[in-house]
PDB file of C-alpha atoms in Angstrom:
ATOM      1  CA  ASP A   1       4.275 -10.666  -9.694  1.00 84.00           C
ATOM      2  CA  ARG A   2       5.858  -9.958 -12.984  1.00 93.00           C
ATOM      3  CA  ALA A   3       2.921  -7.329 -13.327  1.00 95.00           C
ATOM      4  CA  VAL A   4       4.152  -5.808  -9.877  1.00 94.00           C
ATOM      5  CA  ALA A   5       7.850  -6.086 -10.820  1.00 93.00           C
ATOM      6  CA  ASP A   6       7.191  -4.364 -14.556  1.00 94.00           C
ATOM      7  CA  TYR A   7       6.002  -1.478 -12.223  1.00 93.00           C
ATOM      8  CA  ALA A   8       8.163  -1.333  -9.821  1.00 92.00           C
ATOM      9  CA  ARG A   9      11.184  -1.841 -12.404  1.00 92.00           C
ATOM     10  CA  ARG A  10       9.193   1.246 -14.177  1.00 91.00           C
ATOM     11  CA  MET A  11       9.295   3.325 -10.839  1.00 90.00           C
ATOM     12  CA  LYS A  12      12.786   3.076  -9.809  1.00 89.00           C
ATOM     13  CA  ARG A  13      13.613   6.031 -11.581  1.00 88.00           C
ATOM     14  CA  TRP A  14      11.506   7.957  -9.371  1.00 87.00           C
ATOM     15  CA  TRP A  15      11.151   6.761  -5.711  1.00 80.00           C
ATOM     16  CA  GLY A  16      12.728   3.080  -4.739  1.00 81.00           C
ATOM     17  CA  ILE A  17      10.375   0.548  -3.942  1.00 86.00           C
ATOM     18  CA  ASP A  18      10.769  -1.735  -0.683  1.00 87.00           C
ATOM     19  CA  GLU A  19       7.961  -4.000  -0.468  1.00 88.00           C
ATOM     20  CA  GLN A  20       8.301  -6.474   2.738  1.00 88.00           C
ATOM     21  CA  ALA A  21       6.092  -9.403   4.458  1.00 87.00           C
ATOM     22  CA  VAL A  22       5.348  -9.781   8.019  1.00 89.00           C
ATOM     23  CA  LYS A  23       5.316 -13.423   9.078  1.00 89.00           C
ATOM     24  CA  HIS A  24       1.736 -15.009   8.990  1.00 88.00           C
ATOM     25  CA  GLU A  25       0.211 -16.478  12.410  1.00 88.00           C
ATOM     26  CA  ARG A  26      -0.681 -19.223  11.994  1.00 90.00           C
ATOM     27  CA  PHE A  27      -4.377 -19.632  12.783  1.00 90.00           C
ATOM     28  CA  GLN A  28      -5.418 -21.422  15.661  1.00 90.00           C
ATOM     29  CA  GLY A  29      -9.278 -21.057  15.153  1.00 93.00           C
ATOM     30  CA  ASP A  30      -8.665 -17.224  16.682  1.00 95.00           C
ATOM     31  CA  ILE A  31      -9.011 -14.855  14.539  1.00 96.00           C
ATOM     32  CA  PRO A  32      -8.403 -11.044  16.378  1.00 95.00           C
ATOM     33  CA  ALA A  33      -5.124 -13.314  17.985  1.00 95.00           C
ATOM     34  CA  VAL A  34      -3.524 -13.429  14.567  1.00 95.00           C
ATOM     35  CA  ARG A  35      -4.770 -10.631  13.015  1.00 95.00           C
ATOM     36  CA  ALA A  36      -3.572  -8.345  16.722  1.00 96.00           C
ATOM     37  CA  ALA A  37       0.134 -11.021  15.952  1.00 96.00           C
ATOM     38  CA  GLU A  38       0.167  -9.701  12.785  1.00 95.00           C
ATOM     39  CA  GLY A  39      -0.884  -5.740  13.613  1.00 96.00           C
ATOM     40  CA  GLU A  40       1.936  -6.081  16.346  1.00 96.00           C
ATOM     41  CA  ARG A  41       4.699  -7.555  13.362  1.00 96.00           C
ATOM     42  CA  LEU A  42       3.764  -5.009  10.719  1.00 95.00           C
ATOM     43  CA  LEU A  43       3.161  -2.073  13.098  1.00 97.00           C
ATOM     44  CA  GLY A  44       6.993  -2.364  14.741  1.00 96.00           C
ATOM     45  CA  GLN A  45       8.242  -2.276  11.227  1.00 95.00           C
ATOM     46  CA  VAL A  46       6.404   1.114  10.782  1.00 96.00           C
ATOM     47  CA  LYS A  47       9.975   4.301  11.801  1.00 95.00           C
ATOM     48  CA  PRO A  48       8.375   7.647  13.216  1.00 93.00           C
ATOM     49  CA  ARG A  49       8.523   9.179   9.899  1.00 93.00           C
ATOM     50  CA  ASP A  50       6.992   7.123   7.732  1.00 95.00           C
ATOM     51  CA  TRP A  51       2.947   7.394   6.043  1.00 96.00           C
ATOM     52  CA  LEU A  52       1.681   4.589   6.858  1.00 97.00           C
ATOM     53  CA  VAL A  53      -1.331   4.100   4.356  1.00 98.00           C
ATOM     54  CA  ALA A  54      -3.591   1.054   5.719  1.00 97.00           C
ATOM     55  CA  LEU A  55      -5.502  -0.464   2.880  1.00 96.00           C
ATOM     56  CA  ASP A  56      -8.296  -2.255   4.300  1.00 92.00           C
ATOM     57  CA  GLU A  57     -12.043  -2.038   1.632  1.00 88.00           C
ATOM     58  CA  ARG A  58     -14.035  -0.028   4.128  1.00 89.00           C
ATOM     59  CA  GLY A  59     -11.353   3.041   3.813  1.00 94.00           C
ATOM     60  CA  GLU A  60     -11.983   5.585   1.931  1.00 96.00           C
ATOM     61  CA  ALA A  61     -12.061   5.509  -1.609  1.00 96.00           C
ATOM     62  CA  LEU A  62      -9.889   8.379  -3.878  1.00 96.00           C
ATOM     63  CA  SER A  63     -10.204   9.154  -7.067  1.00 95.00           C
ATOM     64  CA  THR A  64      -6.649   8.967  -9.371  1.00 94.00           C
ATOM     65  CA  GLN A  65      -6.224  11.996  -8.266  1.00 95.00           C
ATOM     66  CA  GLY A  66      -6.793  11.878  -4.264  1.00 97.00           C
ATOM     67  CA  PHE A  67      -4.569   8.992  -4.736  1.00 97.00           C
ATOM     68  CA  THR A  68      -1.957  11.369  -7.002  1.00 96.00           C
ATOM     69  CA  GLN A  69      -2.369  13.280  -4.435  1.00 97.00           C
ATOM     70  CA  LEU A  70      -1.377  11.455  -1.385  1.00 97.00           C
ATOM     71  CA  VAL A  71       1.364  10.368  -2.864  1.00 95.00           C
ATOM     72  CA  ASP A  72       2.398  14.117  -3.397  1.00 95.00           C
ATOM     73  CA  ASP A  73       1.210  15.155  -0.056  1.00 96.00           C
ATOM     74  CA  ALA A  74       3.890  12.575   1.320  1.00 93.00           C
ATOM     75  CA  ARG A  75       7.061  12.598  -0.823  1.00 88.00           C
ATOM     76  CA  MET A  76       6.454  16.386  -0.089  1.00 91.00           C
ATOM     77  CA  GLY A  77       5.500  16.244   3.426  1.00 90.00           C
ATOM     78  CA  GLY A  78       9.066  14.586   4.295  1.00 88.00           C
ATOM     79  CA  ALA A  79       7.729  11.200   4.789  1.00 90.00           C
ATOM     80  CA  THR A  80      11.143   8.523   5.080  1.00 90.00           C
ATOM     81  CA  ALA A  81       9.333   6.853   3.403  1.00 92.00           C
ATOM     82  CA  LEU A  82       5.485   5.671   2.582  1.00 93.00           C
ATOM     83  CA  VAL A  83       4.189   2.575   3.375  1.00 95.00           C
ATOM     84  CA  PHE A  84       1.442   0.662   2.482  1.00 96.00           C
ATOM     85  CA  ALA A  85      -0.198  -2.621   5.153  1.00 96.00           C
ATOM     86  CA  LEU A  86      -2.038  -5.036   2.738  1.00 93.00           C
ATOM     87  CA  GLY A  87      -3.784  -7.671   5.516  1.00 88.00           C
ATOM     88  CA  GLY A  88      -3.187 -10.934   5.725  1.00 86.00           C
ATOM     89  CA  ALA A  89      -6.006 -13.822   5.142  1.00 86.00           C
ATOM     90  CA  TYR A  90      -7.700 -12.784   7.964  1.00 90.00           C
ATOM     91  CA  GLY A  91      -7.292  -8.513   7.598  1.00 91.00           C
ATOM     92  CA  LEU A  92      -5.620  -5.499   9.482  1.00 94.00           C
ATOM     93  CA  ASP A  93      -6.205  -5.375  12.581  1.00 96.00           C
ATOM     94  CA  PRO A  94      -7.557  -2.749  13.891  1.00 97.00           C
ATOM     95  CA  SER A  95      -4.676  -1.218  15.143  1.00 97.00           C
ATOM     96  CA  VAL A  96      -2.942  -0.586  11.963  1.00 97.00           C
ATOM     97  CA  ARG A  97      -6.278   1.494  11.195  1.00 96.00           C
ATOM     98  CA  ASP A  98      -6.463   3.284  14.118  1.00 97.00           C
ATOM     99  CA  GLU A  99      -2.251   3.875  13.471  1.00 97.00           C
ATOM    100  CA  ALA A 100      -2.483   4.828  10.034  1.00 97.00           C
ATOM    101  CA  ARG A 101      -2.408   8.543   8.456  1.00 96.00           C
ATOM    102  CA  ARG A 102      -4.891   7.225   6.331  1.00 96.00           C
ATOM    103  CA  VAL A 103      -7.197   4.024   5.463  1.00 97.00           C
ATOM    104  CA  VAL A 104      -7.726   3.503   2.227  1.00 97.00           C
ATOM    105  CA  ARG A 105      -9.586   1.175  -0.431  1.00 95.00           C
ATOM    106  CA  LEU A 106      -8.795  -0.251  -3.646  1.00 95.00           C
ATOM    107  CA  SER A 107     -12.069  -1.539  -4.757  1.00 92.00           C
ATOM    108  CA  SER A 108     -15.267  -1.773  -2.765  1.00 88.00           C
ATOM    109  CA  MET A 109     -14.756  -5.345  -2.756  1.00 88.00           C
ATOM    110  CA  VAL A 110     -12.563  -7.883  -1.271  1.00 86.00           C
ATOM    111  CA  LEU A 111      -9.665  -8.499  -2.946  1.00 88.00           C
ATOM    112  CA  ASN A 112      -6.846 -10.962  -2.559  1.00 88.00           C
ATOM    113  CA  HIS A 113      -3.488 -10.084  -1.700  1.00 86.00           C
ATOM    114  CA  GLU A 114      -1.823 -10.359  -5.420  1.00 89.00           C
ATOM    115  CA  VAL A 115      -4.645  -8.648  -6.984  1.00 93.00           C
ATOM    116  CA  ALA A 116      -3.899  -6.176  -4.030  1.00 93.00           C
ATOM    117  CA  ARG A 117      -0.642  -6.048  -4.965  1.00 94.00           C
ATOM    118  CA  VAL A 118      -0.335  -5.477  -8.605  1.00 95.00           C
ATOM    119  CA  VAL A 119      -3.998  -2.784  -8.289  1.00 96.00           C
ATOM    120  CA  LEU A 120      -0.988  -0.840  -6.025  1.00 96.00           C
ATOM    121  CA  TYR A 121       1.569  -0.961  -7.606  1.00 95.00           C
ATOM    122  CA  GLU A 122      -0.176  -0.003 -10.993  1.00 95.00           C
ATOM    123  CA  GLN A 123      -1.900   3.299  -8.909  1.00 95.00           C
ATOM    124  CA  LEU A 124       1.153   4.432  -7.453  1.00 95.00           C
ATOM    125  CA  TYR A 125       2.930   3.655 -11.235  1.00 94.00           C
ATOM    126  CA  ARG A 126       0.072   6.234 -12.639  1.00 94.00           C
ATOM    127  CA  ALA A 127       0.570   8.385  -9.760  1.00 95.00           C
ATOM    128  CA  PHE A 128       4.522   8.987 -10.635  1.00 93.00           C
ATOM    129  CA  ALA A 129       3.595   9.263 -14.153  1.00 94.00           C
ATOM    130  CA  ILE A 130       1.256  11.824 -14.110  1.00 94.00           C
ATOM    131  CA  LEU A 131       3.504  14.364 -11.253  1.00 94.00           C
ATOM    132  CA  HIS A 132       6.483  13.500 -13.601  1.00 92.00           C
ATOM    133  CA  GLY A 133       4.702  14.554 -16.422  1.00 91.00           C
ATOM    134  CA  VAL A 134       4.583  10.933 -18.092  1.00 88.00           C
ATOM    135  CA  PRO A 135       2.510  10.808 -20.617  1.00 84.00           C
ATOM    136  CA  TYR A 136       0.694   6.915 -19.189  1.00 75.00           C
ATOM    137  CA  HIS A 137      -2.516   8.274 -17.509  1.00 57.00           C
ATOM    138  CA  HIS A 138      -5.563   8.983 -20.511  1.00 59.00           C
TER     139      HIS A 138
END
């Protein structure tokens, strides 16, 4: 959490960060039902002009430059917010991937939620550093 807080603090000068979590669905033996309930809650928080990006290990692999371009496209394209969706314990519901503007993977490996958050925040900071000419990206 300290790494995420540090990257969030550094990014505030460029773009606000508003991290929200949807309530986890209680597992009662039906994984698709858990995914569907969590997906419905997640999609209920996405506004019409938001750019939703689903983070999923089956998604598109982006280079640093590709990820930076995604951030810049949202910034310049009139997005109200750039929303990154991380799945819960059982992943994202297909409805979330279907509604997303892009489905992107942070790694080919499955990452737990906390590790994925750190990777996402670091890549966001790197993208903003590139866009603003700050010497961070090597």
